[in-house]
Amino acid sequence: QVQLMESGGGLVQPGGSLRLSCAASSSNVFNFNAMAWYRQTPGNEREMVATITSGGITQYQDSLKERFSASRTLNTLYLQMNRLKSEDTGIYYCAAAPTIATLPQGYWGQGTQVTVSS
């Protein structure tokens, strides 16, 4: 059973930065072509933040691409978040699947809380 675990969340002031990490219990998951960060902000549906393929091709939610950056190494997926805003507050999840289309049905972590507040 593959497990993903996010870390790096916390409380940060507006304008600050956080780097989230996602570690897999099995290195096999990083053979999945598609990995992604999603988030669920208060009162909203879960939304895609960024996807990244095994070849390093990234796609971002348009409204976030100027401030967020996803990357991956052999064992870890990262999300660098800069110039954070209060509306970025939410739970951030990582996911892995064979394809981008199958991410909703893939492996998911439990999420890490990000709170942007002064």
Coordinates of C-alpha atoms in Angstrom, one line a residue:
Q1 CA 0.0 0.0 0.0
V2 CA 1.4 3.3 -1.1
Q3 CA 1.1 6.2 1.4
L4 CA 1.8 9.9 0.8
M5 CA 2.5 12.2 3.6
E6 CA 2.5 16.0 3.3
S7 CA 4.5 18.3 5.6
G8 CA 5.6 21.9 5.9
G9 CA 2.3 23.5 6.5
G10 CA 1.8 26.0 9.3
L11 CA 1.0 29.6 10.1
V12 CA 2.5 32.3 8.0
Q13 CA 2.0 36.0 7.7
P14 CA 0.6 37.5 4.5
G15 CA 3.5 38.0 2.1
G16 CA 5.5 35.1 3.5
S17 CA 6.6 31.9 2.1
L18 CA 6.2 28.2 2.8
R19 CA 7.6 25.1 1.2
L20 CA 5.4 22.0 1.4
S21 CA 6.9 18.5 1.0
C22 CA 5.2 15.2 0.1
A23 CA 7.0 12.0 0.9
A24 CA 6.0 8.6 -0.3
S25 CA 6.2 5.4 1.7
S26 CA 7.3 3.6 -1.3
S27 CA 9.6 4.9 -4.0
N28 CA 7.5 3.1 -6.5
V29 CA 4.9 5.9 -6.4
F30 CA 7.4 8.3 -8.0
N31 CA 7.3 6.1 -11.1
F32 CA 3.8 7.4 -11.5
N33 CA 3.8 9.8 -14.3
A34 CA 1.5 12.3 -12.7
M35 CA 1.8 13.9 -9.3
A36 CA 0.0 17.0 -8.1
W37 CA -0.8 19.4 -5.4
Y38 CA -4.5 20.2 -4.6
R39 CA -6.0 22.4 -2.0
Q40 CA -9.3 22.9 -0.3
T41 CA -9.9 26.4 1.0
P42 CA -12.7 27.2 3.4
G43 CA -16.1 27.1 1.8
N44 CA -14.8 25.9 -1.5
E45 CA -14.4 22.7 -3.5
R46 CA -11.1 21.0 -3.7
E47 CA -9.0 22.5 -6.6
M48 CA -5.9 21.7 -8.4
V49 CA -2.9 23.8 -7.6
A50 CA -0.2 22.2 -9.8
T51 CA 0.5 19.0 -11.6
I52 CA 3.9 17.7 -12.5
T53 CA 4.9 14.8 -14.7
S54 CA 7.8 12.4 -14.3
G55 CA 9.5 14.4 -17.0
G56 CA 9.1 17.6 -15.0
I57 CA 6.4 19.2 -17.0
T58 CA 4.3 21.4 -14.8
Q59 CA 0.9 23.0 -15.0
Y60 CA -0.6 25.4 -12.6
Q61 CA -3.9 26.9 -11.8
D62 CA -3.7 30.2 -13.7
S63 CA -4.2 32.4 -10.7
L64 CA -1.3 30.7 -8.8
K65 CA 1.4 30.2 -11.3
E66 CA 3.1 33.5 -10.5
R67 CA 3.5 32.6 -6.9
F68 CA 3.6 28.8 -6.6
S69 CA 6.2 26.4 -8.0
A70 CA 6.1 22.6 -7.9
S71 CA 9.1 20.3 -8.3
R72 CA 10.0 16.7 -7.6
T73 CA 13.0 14.6 -6.8
L74 CA 13.3 10.8 -6.7
N75 CA 11.4 10.5 -3.4
T76 CA 9.8 13.8 -2.7
L77 CA 7.3 16.3 -4.2
Y78 CA 7.6 19.9 -3.3
L79 CA 5.4 23.0 -3.5
Q80 CA 7.1 26.4 -3.0
M81 CA 4.6 29.0 -2.1
N82 CA 5.6 32.7 -2.2
R83 CA 3.8 36.0 -1.5
L84 CA 1.1 34.1 0.4
K85 CA -2.3 35.6 0.8
S86 CA -5.1 35.0 3.3
E87 CA -7.1 33.3 0.6
D88 CA -4.4 30.7 0.3
T89 CA -5.4 29.4 3.7
G90 CA -6.6 25.8 3.4
I91 CA -5.6 22.2 3.5
Y92 CA -3.0 21.2 0.9
Y93 CA -2.9 17.6 -0.5
C94 CA -0.5 15.7 -2.7
A95 CA -1.6 13.0 -5.1
A96 CA -0.1 10.5 -7.4
A97 CA -1.5 8.5 -10.3
P98 CA -0.4 7.0 -13.6
T99 CA -2.0 9.9 -15.5
I100 CA -3.1 13.4 -14.8
A101 CA -6.7 12.3 -15.7
T102 CA -6.7 9.6 -13.1
L103 CA -5.3 11.7 -10.2
P104 CA -8.7 12.0 -8.5
Q105 CA -8.7 8.2 -8.2
G106 CA -5.0 7.9 -7.3
Y107 CA -3.1 7.9 -4.1
W108 CA -3.7 10.8 -1.8
G109 CA -2.0 12.1 1.4
Q110 CA -3.9 13.3 4.5
G111 CA -3.2 16.9 3.9
T112 CA -1.3 19.7 5.6
Q113 CA -2.9 22.8 7.0
V114 CA -1.7 26.2 5.7
T115 CA -2.9 29.3 7.5
V116 CA -2.1 32.7 6.2
S117 CA -2.9 35.3 8.8
S118 CA -1.4 38.3 10.6

